[in-house]
Amino acid sequence: MRPALAVAHATLVAAWRGGPAPAMAGLLAALLLWLPSQVGRDDVGLWQITLSVAQALLLLGTGWLAVDSVGRDLREGQAALLATRPLSRGAWWLGRWLGVVAVAWVLLAGVVMLVLAQARGRCPLPHTETRAAIDRSLVLQPDQPVTVSLPGGPGELRLTVRAPEPLSRPARLDLAAASAPDRAVDVWPDRLYRLPWPGGGSITLTNRGAGALAVMSRDDLRLRCAAGNPWANLGRVVVLMALQLAFIAALGAAAASCLSHPVALFAVLAWLVAAAHAPLLPDAPIVAPGEPGHHEAAPSPLWLVTLNGGRLTGLWVTDALHHTWRLGDLGDGRLVPGGDLVASCWRLGLGQTGAVLLIGVLLWRRREFGLEDRP
Amino acid sequence: MSAVLRADSLTRVFRDAWGRPRVTAVSDVSFEVGRGEVVGLLGPNGAGKSTTVKLLLGLLRPTAGAARILGQPPDSRAARAAVGYLPEETRLYPHLTATETLAFFAQVAGVKADLPALLARVGLTGAAHRRVGEYSKGMNRRLGLAQALLGSPELLVLDEPTSGLDPLGRRDVKQLIGELAAGGTTILLSSHLLAEVEDVCDRVLILCGGRLAAQGSLWELLSDPDELTLRLPRLDAETLARVLAAVRAETGAAVTVQPASLGLEAYFLDLVARLGAGGGQP
């Protein structure tokens, strides 16, 4: 363990003295101090953008630092020197990863302190939360009520419905809460409706129109209501961010262990972009009414799943990162459920980060050093 | 004499991206280095010296053959604990000071070392707390040598150890090699500077085109059984003529007379020593 800690310490020192960490800290501080000063107290949109940019900077910076730390060892021949020492290659590689994670977490701590300072002063965190009521597409067949859990409230319901083909007139939808009378609303597809909601733990939607409708994602059905404790939510977001940073550090270090420096950097960037957009295609395309299976979520053919990079990697690798892309959501007052946190700890923290670390160590142990002067 | 380092038919073929053989960098190289020997690995550029060194240290895997350090595979922990390595290019961590660099390598190698003494040994006491990024190439080389000496290794592998050093530095390194060899350290020195190898090595291995072209002690390889060199004190012209006449009469062969030369390096070192002692006046 001591050699790994020594390598981690050297990585930390190099990052601070060499400039990347202070540069990232300066950028993040400028961003978090300047952008909120440009907005009013209620402008949560810019808060959301600020926090999203801070998250992107942290992830990109951590990925770059991980690739650079391992790539520099190889490029400048220090790897060949260390490989002749009685040091486990695995401990050395893990030490590099630990050092990068330490830098990232120190920066994250700084970001959190600045967010707290801003939240207590000019830009308080929104005192509302948005809960996704569904985590998969919901098909509303005519006159068939569908009930989903919707804890929280009273508050504001945000609803968008989708239709397979354009409607000539709005569709009528009955909304029923557990403890309140039904309410009928006329809705056009693809528009956002904001409705007062009494709460009650669940919502029943009944489509009174002629054709099928769908609620495609959790963003199509949300509830904004008074938040209990925004600091607990912030804590959960910070833990998720810490997990993301540890994962991206592992990914960068593993990529640099088997690819050249620019290619490894490109791979990490490509992965981040894919993760941010995963899944690239909707899970369940709506089939036109009258066709077989129109009332069911149509399964995607294998070739579509394969082509859809976000799904391909998303099913296992990018999925959790996509769903824990949360720092910006904090600015929108979105709640991170405790269940998400626990699931991410297992999937992203232990499963995915652990798997990438294992791959990185195996690649590093198999690697030859000193090929820079290959004839 | 037990072999500290042994190469058995070492071969390394580099392949292209399709796995087709591209270059045979080292081919069927076999030799042994005994305990306390100072052996020079010589060869022109591209002869395979650095590849051989990396194969011996386990940094590259041989296509055929095997290397052994103290009877162990070179990538075993026991072998690596016995080796100190100075690579051809020393690029140590630029953001650490010399003391921090040595402390780092000592920690990862799990050895305890008297760092100030080690820095003094390579002449870096005055720069111990400067960052390595501010070092000249020669100072980097000295620090690289210091890290190779950490833990008093049984086998020292030095790749171009005097590259980038001034004559004073080269003299210091050669003295250091002599001291280490006298203390029982086995040294493999890879270089293309023949004079350097001649000064410090007991035996040489000469690589050419990836093959071992010759090996043996300097005396075996360099001595000419048909000629002698006789060094004499300065003689006046009459005495010299008599000596030459006597030699010619005995051998019947032509005799060449040349004034003894210090050599440029010896002259330079002497001059610098005198300048230093005389406060800058020769």
XYZ file of C-alpha atoms in Angstrom:
657
model
C 0.000 0.000 0.000
C 2.842 2.396 0.758
C 4.237 2.374 -2.799
C 0.750 3.107 -4.160
C 0.394 6.010 -1.738
C 3.841 7.299 -2.713
C 2.846 7.259 -6.398
C -0.470 8.919 -5.543
C 1.335 11.627 -3.582
C 3.751 12.236 -6.464
C 0.770 12.524 -8.842
C -0.901 15.034 -6.538
C 2.286 17.113 -6.207
C 2.876 17.067 -9.985
C -0.709 18.163 -10.661
C -0.456 21.101 -8.278
C 3.069 22.216 -9.083
C 2.779 21.500 -12.774
C -0.218 23.731 -13.274
C -3.231 21.639 -14.379
C -4.889 21.540 -10.974
C -4.471 25.288 -10.180
C -5.640 26.103 -13.713
C -8.767 23.985 -13.256
C -9.347 25.469 -9.797
C -9.041 28.984 -11.229
C -11.459 28.231 -14.065
C -14.020 26.674 -11.730
C -13.731 29.514 -9.221
C -14.125 32.138 -11.948
C -17.124 30.309 -13.332
C -18.859 29.829 -9.986
C -18.165 33.363 -8.790
C -18.877 35.250 -11.988
C -21.857 33.525 -13.613
C -24.174 33.592 -10.577
C -23.396 37.283 -10.140
C -24.983 37.887 -13.542
C -28.366 36.437 -12.639
C -31.262 37.376 -10.435
C -32.264 35.389 -7.351
C -34.936 33.413 -9.150
C -33.109 32.634 -12.347
C -32.578 28.933 -11.753
C -31.838 28.340 -15.434
C -28.468 30.030 -15.278
C -27.674 28.286 -12.000
C -28.373 25.049 -13.813
C -26.064 26.033 -16.692
C -23.341 27.121 -14.286
C -23.422 23.866 -12.401
C -23.568 21.817 -15.603
C -20.510 23.611 -16.967
C -18.706 23.109 -13.652
C -19.499 19.396 -13.841
C -18.327 19.163 -17.445
C -15.091 20.995 -16.555
C -14.447 18.671 -13.639
C -15.081 15.550 -15.710
C -13.036 16.729 -18.694
C -10.213 17.943 -16.460
C -10.133 14.676 -14.536
C -10.151 12.627 -17.737
C -7.333 14.702 -19.175
C -5.290 14.502 -15.970
C -5.669 10.718 -15.813
C -4.575 10.289 -19.433
C -1.694 12.720 -18.971
C -0.411 11.160 -15.741
C -0.163 7.665 -17.179
C 0.760 8.828 -20.704
C 3.593 11.012 -19.404
C 5.093 8.045 -17.555
C 5.238 6.168 -20.845
C 6.227 9.078 -23.069
C 9.043 10.372 -20.913
C 10.495 7.006 -19.983
C 9.702 7.178 -16.271
C 7.650 4.023 -16.697
C 10.769 2.151 -17.790
C 12.573 3.385 -14.692
C 9.778 2.412 -12.319
C 9.327 -0.965 -14.006
C 12.853 -1.951 -12.975
C 12.057 -1.287 -9.320
C 10.618 -3.954 -6.996
C 7.225 -2.313 -7.158
C 4.023 -4.101 -8.095
C 2.814 -2.744 -11.416
C -0.739 -2.899 -10.134
C 0.114 -0.800 -7.072
C 1.882 1.732 -9.261
C -1.084 2.039 -11.650
C -3.576 2.245 -8.792
C -1.380 4.899 -7.186
C -1.667 7.018 -10.325
C -5.447 6.578 -10.295
C -5.659 7.425 -6.600
C -3.604 10.585 -7.145
C -5.858 11.766 -9.970
C -8.971 10.971 -7.904
C -7.507 12.914 -4.974
C -6.958 15.969 -7.203
C -10.489 15.676 -8.604
C -12.055 15.320 -5.169
C -10.137 18.311 -3.814
C -11.469 20.361 -6.744
C -14.972 18.986 -6.145
C -14.736 20.019 -2.499
C -13.803 23.518 -3.653
C -16.760 23.588 -6.047
C -19.122 22.478 -3.286
C -17.823 25.193 -0.948
C -18.371 27.840 -3.613
C -21.854 26.490 -4.392
C -22.700 26.612 -0.692
C -21.362 30.161 -0.397
C -23.399 31.265 -3.397
C -26.468 29.357 -2.256
C -26.403 31.087 1.136
C -25.962 34.449 -0.515
C -27.001 35.607 -3.947
C -28.307 32.429 -5.569
C -30.183 30.191 -3.128
C -30.760 26.638 -4.240
C -34.306 26.260 -5.566
C -36.761 25.263 -2.844
C -38.644 22.988 -5.184
C -37.918 19.533 -6.386
C -38.931 17.713 -9.505
C -39.661 14.061 -9.312
C -39.804 11.773 -12.225
C -42.895 9.717 -11.887
C -41.937 7.091 -14.459
C -38.727 5.603 -15.637
C -40.007 4.076 -18.891
C -42.389 4.999 -21.678
C -46.042 4.951 -20.711
C -48.610 4.081 -23.434
C -52.119 5.486 -22.800
C -54.702 3.490 -24.721
C -58.167 5.043 -25.134
C -60.309 4.686 -22.007
C -57.770 2.520 -20.213
C -56.667 4.171 -16.966
C -52.997 3.945 -16.045
C -51.863 4.619 -12.480
C -48.288 5.505 -11.558
C -46.686 6.405 -8.281
C -46.163 10.134 -7.767
C -45.055 10.880 -4.239
C -44.882 14.437 -2.942
C -47.023 17.478 -3.323
C -49.008 19.542 -3.349
C -47.207 21.344 -6.120
C -47.097 21.923 -9.844
C -47.505 19.026 -12.274
C -45.575 19.298 -15.543
C -46.946 17.100 -18.282
C -46.139 16.486 -21.951
C -47.818 13.817 -24.079
C -46.761 12.405 -27.442
C -48.860 11.105 -30.280
C -47.855 8.863 -33.197
C -49.462 11.205 -35.743
C -50.680 14.829 -35.721
C -54.056 15.426 -34.063
C -56.780 17.577 -35.559
C -58.056 18.559 -32.129
C -56.654 18.291 -28.590
C -56.929 15.002 -26.782
C -58.866 14.898 -23.543
C -57.061 13.466 -20.567
C -58.525 12.714 -17.116
C -56.091 13.155 -14.245
C -57.021 11.682 -10.895
C -55.165 12.008 -7.622
C -55.719 9.514 -4.811
C -57.385 12.077 -2.579
C -58.992 14.498 -5.039
C -61.712 14.479 -7.680
C -60.851 13.790 -11.356
C -59.802 16.653 -13.481
C -60.128 16.741 -17.268
C -57.601 18.613 -19.406
C -57.344 19.032 -23.166
C -53.790 18.528 -24.346
C -51.934 18.914 -27.607
C -48.997 16.602 -28.182
C -45.457 17.818 -27.557
C -46.464 20.788 -25.433
C -45.593 21.368 -21.782
C -48.634 21.753 -19.488
C -48.287 23.115 -15.946
C -51.145 22.137 -13.669
C -51.705 22.540 -9.941
C -51.527 19.172 -8.231
C -52.930 18.324 -4.807
C -50.564 15.452 -4.100
C -51.658 12.117 -2.759
C -48.988 9.600 -3.676
C -50.172 8.479 -7.124
C -51.730 9.731 -10.338
C -54.188 7.986 -12.660
C -54.249 9.073 -16.306
C -57.141 8.136 -18.559
C -57.028 8.906 -22.244
C -60.471 9.957 -23.407
C -59.409 10.531 -27.001
C -59.645 8.164 -29.959
C -55.993 7.360 -30.491
C -53.147 6.182 -28.305
C -50.943 8.669 -26.509
C -47.592 8.188 -24.806
C -45.609 9.733 -22.020
C -42.099 9.058 -23.241
C -39.760 9.719 -20.334
C -39.668 10.816 -16.765
C -39.180 14.384 -17.998
C -42.666 14.225 -19.544
C -44.313 13.820 -16.141
C -42.824 15.756 -13.271
C -43.948 17.256 -10.009
C -42.457 20.394 -8.553
C -43.187 20.839 -4.920
C -41.683 22.229 -1.732
C -38.446 20.502 -0.923
C -37.814 19.104 2.486
C -34.077 19.627 2.850
C -32.057 20.912 -0.121
C -28.746 20.240 1.697
C -29.417 16.519 1.858
C -29.997 16.594 -1.885
C -26.745 18.497 -2.362
C -24.972 15.832 -0.333
C -26.348 13.083 -2.564
C -25.308 15.006 -5.683
C -21.778 15.425 -4.327
C -21.466 11.694 -3.668
C -22.673 10.930 -7.205
C -20.189 13.437 -8.629
C -17.375 11.890 -6.603
C -18.282 8.481 -8.051
C -18.356 9.900 -11.580
C -14.922 11.472 -11.114
C -13.452 8.227 -9.781
C -14.888 6.402 -12.778
C -13.645 8.871 -15.372
C -10.174 8.818 -13.759
C -10.136 5.030 -14.083
C -11.312 5.243 -17.674
C -8.615 7.804 -18.598
C -5.849 5.837 -16.909
C -6.981 2.580 -18.540
C -7.168 4.218 -21.984
C -3.681 5.699 -21.594
C -2.354 2.265 -20.618
C -3.109 0.780 -24.011
C -3.459 3.716 -26.426
C -1.203 6.564 -27.450
C -1.703 9.852 -25.605
C -3.869 11.675 -28.206
C -5.923 8.573 -28.999
C -6.564 7.925 -25.307
C -7.639 11.531 -24.851
C -9.963 11.249 -27.820
C -11.434 8.018 -26.459
C -12.229 9.633 -23.100
C -13.785 12.671 -24.777
C -15.844 10.476 -27.093
C -17.029 8.423 -24.167
C -18.059 11.531 -22.207
C -20.018 12.842 -25.177
C -21.678 9.444 -25.693
C -22.528 9.202 -22.006
C -23.992 12.693 -21.948
C -26.306 11.783 -24.804
C -27.079 8.167 -23.990
C -29.443 6.685 -24.912
C -29.158 8.278 -28.333
C -32.406 6.791 -29.627
C -35.677 6.407 -27.732
C -36.204 3.109 -25.986
C -39.687 2.501 -27.367
C -40.742 4.057 -30.640
C -44.475 4.602 -30.980
C -46.078 2.409 -33.566
C -48.954 3.873 -35.533
C -52.383 2.755 -34.254
C -53.861 -0.103 -36.222
C -50.568 -1.790 -36.782
C -49.774 -4.916 -34.810
C -48.202 -4.137 -31.504
C -49.081 -0.489 -31.530
C -50.120 -0.617 -27.908
C -46.857 -2.152 -26.819
C -43.421 -0.696 -26.592
C -41.827 -2.028 -29.769
C -38.557 -3.864 -29.140
C -35.603 -2.430 -31.031
C -33.953 -4.797 -33.484
C -30.424 -5.856 -32.609
C -28.865 -3.859 -35.435
C -30.533 -0.718 -34.099
C -29.300 -1.375 -30.599
C -25.836 -2.037 -32.001
C -25.833 1.138 -34.064
C -27.113 3.156 -31.172
C -23.826 3.754 -29.386
C -25.454 5.308 -26.391
C -27.541 2.204 -25.830
C -24.743 -0.152 -26.663
C -22.487 1.287 -24.026
C -25.393 2.765 -22.148
C -26.821 -0.560 -21.125
C -23.851 -1.172 -18.997
C -21.260 1.597 -18.933
C -22.725 4.965 -19.794
C -26.187 4.368 -18.424
C -25.385 5.124 -14.825
C -23.329 8.176 -15.721
C -26.167 9.462 -17.857
C -28.646 9.061 -15.080
C -26.319 10.588 -12.527
C -25.521 13.640 -14.650
C -26.928 15.614 -11.787
C -24.926 18.665 -10.801
C -26.831 20.800 -13.297
C -30.101 19.245 -12.161
C -29.375 20.624 -8.711
C -29.740 24.118 -10.147
C -33.158 23.112 -11.401
C -34.168 21.867 -7.991
C -34.359 18.271 -9.139
C -34.242 15.716 -6.395
C -31.819 12.854 -6.457
C -33.721 9.969 -4.922
C -31.926 7.981 -2.276
C -32.551 4.875 -4.354
C -30.600 6.385 -7.262
C -27.708 7.082 -4.941
C -27.587 3.543 -3.625
C -27.929 2.097 -7.131
C -25.130 4.333 -8.425
C -22.852 3.380 -5.545
C -23.227 -0.235 -6.599
C -23.282 0.165 -10.374
C -21.008 3.117 -11.040
C -18.934 3.046 -7.875
C -18.288 -0.629 -7.380
C -19.321 -2.432 -10.566
C -18.241 -0.182 -13.395
C -15.308 1.622 -11.753
C -14.093 -1.679 -10.346
C -14.272 -3.334 -13.763
C -12.388 -0.516 -15.492
C -9.755 -0.527 -12.743
C -9.290 -4.261 -13.193
C -8.934 -3.859 -16.963
C -6.440 -1.006 -16.461
C -4.288 -3.005 -14.039
C -4.282 -6.046 -16.355
C -3.290 -3.911 -19.357
C -0.538 -2.256 -17.356
C 0.820 -5.556 -16.090
C 0.985 -6.973 -19.606
C 2.580 -3.870 -21.096
C 6.120 -3.595 -22.417
C 8.102 -0.477 -21.604
C 10.836 1.333 -23.445
C 9.404 0.985 -26.953
C 9.965 4.662 -27.737
C 13.304 3.861 -29.375
C 12.008 0.854 -31.317
C 14.151 0.566 -34.427
C 32.743 -16.824 -10.781
C 28.904 -16.956 -10.415
C 26.887 -15.242 -13.144
C 24.954 -12.212 -11.938
C 23.550 -11.559 -15.395
C 22.976 -14.123 -18.078
C 21.548 -13.936 -21.598
C 20.636 -17.182 -23.379
C 20.054 -16.825 -27.110
C 18.188 -13.569 -26.633
C 16.194 -12.639 -29.726
C 13.729 -9.851 -30.233
C 11.752 -9.332 -33.413
C 9.639 -6.184 -33.707
C 6.460 -6.655 -35.690
C 4.246 -4.268 -37.576
C 0.583 -3.596 -36.862
C -0.400 -6.767 -38.804
C 1.918 -8.956 -36.797
C 4.413 -9.392 -39.635
C 8.093 -9.393 -38.646
C 9.552 -5.960 -39.388
C 12.939 -5.724 -37.708
C 15.073 -8.226 -35.847
C 16.641 -5.886 -33.317
C 18.521 -8.564 -31.363
C 19.353 -12.021 -32.667
C 20.670 -14.987 -30.683
C 22.733 -13.004 -28.179
C 24.280 -15.060 -25.369
C 26.696 -13.972 -22.667
C 27.294 -13.949 -18.935
C 28.446 -11.241 -16.576
C 30.163 -12.425 -13.411
C 30.020 -10.888 -9.959
C 32.104 -7.709 -9.636
C 32.803 -7.443 -13.354
C 32.522 -4.192 -15.279
C 31.372 -5.137 -18.745
C 30.931 -2.750 -21.636
C 28.210 -3.242 -24.238
C 29.471 -1.611 -27.398
C 28.048 -1.066 -30.812
C 27.157 1.528 -33.410
C 23.783 3.256 -33.440
C 21.008 0.748 -34.142
C 23.174 -2.224 -33.172
C 20.611 -3.331 -30.582
C 22.332 -2.173 -27.400
C 19.314 -0.489 -25.820
C 16.982 -3.315 -26.870
C 19.386 -5.833 -25.320
C 19.488 -3.833 -22.099
C 15.676 -3.675 -21.999
C 15.411 -7.389 -22.635
C 17.875 -8.049 -19.829
C 15.837 -5.854 -17.467
C 12.489 -7.373 -18.431
C 11.163 -4.133 -19.925
C 10.733 -5.924 -23.240
C 9.831 -9.578 -23.654
C 12.146 -11.669 -25.811
C 10.787 -13.342 -28.940
C 13.118 -16.222 -28.166
C 15.695 -16.987 -25.506
C 15.754 -15.824 -21.924
C 17.504 -13.471 -19.549
C 18.315 -14.166 -15.908
C 19.404 -11.864 -13.108
C 20.877 -13.771 -10.171
C 19.225 -16.840 -11.650
C 15.775 -15.240 -11.558
C 13.569 -13.972 -14.405
C 14.239 -10.240 -14.793
C 10.654 -9.251 -14.000
C 10.676 -11.120 -10.702
C 10.688 -9.084 -7.535
C 13.981 -10.613 -6.370
C 15.704 -9.669 -9.618
C 14.348 -6.142 -9.602
C 15.411 -5.634 -5.994
C 18.983 -6.387 -7.091
C 19.105 -3.976 -10.028
C 19.823 -0.288 -10.410
C 19.136 1.137 -13.860
C 20.135 4.381 -15.485
C 18.302 4.714 -18.806
C 19.728 6.439 -21.837
C 17.439 9.412 -21.387
C 16.856 10.528 -17.816
C 13.599 12.438 -17.590
C 12.746 12.394 -13.933
C 9.716 14.159 -12.504
C 10.338 17.866 -13.192
C 8.126 19.141 -10.387
C 9.931 17.279 -7.616
C 13.194 18.406 -6.029
C 16.220 16.113 -6.123
C 15.633 15.048 -2.522
C 11.937 14.410 -3.186
C 12.799 12.426 -6.313
C 15.162 10.120 -4.446
C 12.740 9.823 -1.530
C 10.008 8.836 -4.010
C 12.113 6.135 -5.677
C 13.323 4.871 -2.288
C 9.742 4.628 -1.080
C 8.437 2.761 -4.124
C 11.422 0.404 -4.017
C 10.971 -0.096 -0.292
C 14.571 0.782 0.560
C 16.051 3.056 3.176
C 18.785 5.363 1.943
C 20.971 8.172 3.226
C 19.782 10.713 0.668
C 22.197 13.565 1.527
C 25.120 11.138 1.262
C 23.850 9.836 -2.056
C 23.447 13.342 -3.434
C 26.944 14.220 -2.216
C 28.284 11.142 -3.982
C 27.005 12.413 -7.338
C 27.907 16.039 -6.605
C 24.398 17.452 -6.197
C 24.469 18.564 -2.552
C 24.141 22.219 -3.518
C 21.103 21.554 -5.711
C 19.310 19.116 -3.421
C 16.270 21.338 -2.982
C 15.986 22.643 -6.507
C 13.272 21.265 -8.778
C 14.497 18.747 -11.312
C 12.872 20.750 -14.101
C 15.468 23.476 -13.472
C 18.401 21.068 -13.792
C 20.850 21.003 -16.687
C 21.170 17.784 -18.671
C 24.339 16.867 -16.789
C 22.701 17.414 -13.403
C 19.754 15.290 -14.531
C 22.230 12.571 -15.431
C 23.863 12.740 -12.003
C 20.452 12.527 -10.318
C 19.547 9.564 -12.525
C 22.740 7.882 -11.404
C 21.860 8.592 -7.768
C 18.456 6.935 -8.182
C 20.151 3.920 -9.792
C 22.395 3.640 -6.732
C 19.462 3.611 -4.298
C 19.485 0.501 -2.167
C 23.078 -0.395 -3.139
C 22.106 -2.761 -5.995
C 24.183 -5.819 -6.791
C 23.854 -5.150 -10.512
C 24.065 -1.715 -12.052
C 22.939 -1.278 -15.650
C 24.082 2.037 -17.058
C 22.974 3.145 -20.510
C 25.269 5.924 -21.778
C 26.055 7.074 -18.217
C 28.257 10.011 -19.225
C 25.985 11.350 -21.945
C 25.545 15.091 -21.392
C 28.267 15.330 -18.769
C 31.271 17.665 -19.000
C 34.784 16.192 -18.696
C 34.787 16.746 -14.949
C 31.481 14.947 -14.651
C 32.738 12.113 -16.854
C 35.814 11.747 -14.666
C 33.627 11.675 -11.545
C 31.351 9.014 -13.028
C 34.300 6.891 -14.098
C 35.774 7.183 -10.605
C 32.417 6.212 -9.140
C 32.194 3.163 -11.393
C 35.684 2.167 -10.296
C 34.750 2.513 -6.631
C 31.548 0.530 -7.078
C 33.352 -2.246 -8.930
C 35.988 -2.358 -6.215
C 33.147 -2.777 -3.725
C 31.832 -5.833 -5.605
C 29.057 -4.251 -7.652
C 28.540 -5.803 -11.060
C 28.201 -3.213 -13.790
C 26.916 -3.471 -17.342
C 27.739 -0.302 -19.203
C 26.192 0.347 -22.598
C 27.937 3.010 -24.616
C 29.213 3.948 -28.002
C 32.052 6.010 -26.502
C 34.962 3.649 -26.902
C 37.412 5.613 -24.748
C 34.972 5.603 -21.869
C 34.493 1.866 -22.057
C 38.226 1.299 -22.385
C 38.867 3.351 -19.233
C 36.488 1.501 -16.924
C 35.604 -1.913 -18.305
C 37.226 -5.281 -17.689
C 35.481 -6.910 -20.603
C 33.458 -5.831 -23.614
C 30.608 -7.244 -25.686
C 30.387 -5.826 -29.180
C 27.007 -5.865 -30.908
C 26.605 -5.259 -34.600
C 23.353 -5.611 -36.533
C 21.696 -7.164 -33.492
C 24.276 -9.962 -33.235
C 27.107 -10.409 -30.794
C 30.111 -9.778 -33.036
C 32.855 -10.155 -30.420
C 33.372 -10.498 -26.705
C 36.326 -10.767 -24.395
C 38.607 -8.892 -22.037
C 40.100 -5.638 -23.263
C 43.546 -7.220 -23.138
C 42.431 -10.137 -25.312
C 40.734 -7.947 -27.850
C 43.105 -4.990 -28.025
C 46.596 -6.375 -27.572
C 48.688 -6.789 -30.723
C 51.079 -9.723 -30.223
C 53.402 -8.426 -32.962
C 54.132 -4.980 -31.477
C 55.208 -3.407 -28.190
C 54.805 0.078 -26.753
C 57.744 1.268 -24.670
C 57.293 4.400 -22.525
C 60.550 6.138 -21.585
C 61.526 9.333 -19.770
C 62.685 12.219 -21.973
C 66.041 11.322 -23.591
C 68.541 13.673 -25.192
C 69.024 13.258 -28.927
C 72.308 11.339 -28.674
C 70.954 8.782 -26.184
C 67.743 8.338 -28.195
C 69.755 7.687 -31.365
C 71.806 5.028 -29.581
C 68.657 3.310 -28.217
C 66.993 3.288 -31.624
C 70.108 1.965 -33.285
C 70.303 -0.859 -30.753
C 66.625 -1.757 -31.271
C 66.997 -1.707 -35.046
C 70.091 -3.854 -34.839
C 68.267 -6.409 -32.702
C 64.917 -6.531 -34.572
C 65.767 -5.348 -38.054
C 62.395 -3.607 -38.141
C 61.379 0.019 -38.411
C 60.851 1.767 -35.071
C 58.452 4.677 -34.580
C 59.120 7.347 -31.974
C 56.394 9.728 -30.784
C 56.370 12.190 -27.896
C 54.130 10.982 -25.088
C 50.734 12.718 -25.041
C 48.499 13.395 -22.057
C 45.378 13.284 -24.191
C 42.938 16.176 -24.421
C 40.810 15.037 -21.510
C 43.733 14.735 -19.138
C 45.045 18.138 -20.278
C 41.617 19.743 -19.760
C 41.205 18.246 -16.313
C 44.680 19.318 -15.315
C 44.061 22.855 -16.587
C 40.734 23.149 -14.763
C 42.322 21.846 -11.579
C 45.117 24.412 -11.844
C 42.645 27.214 -12.597
C 40.591 26.224 -9.610
C 43.642 26.111 -7.315
C 45.081 29.380 -8.613
C 41.896 31.426 -8.411
C 41.464 31.562 -12.187
C 45.134 32.180 -13.163
C 46.806 29.364 -15.072
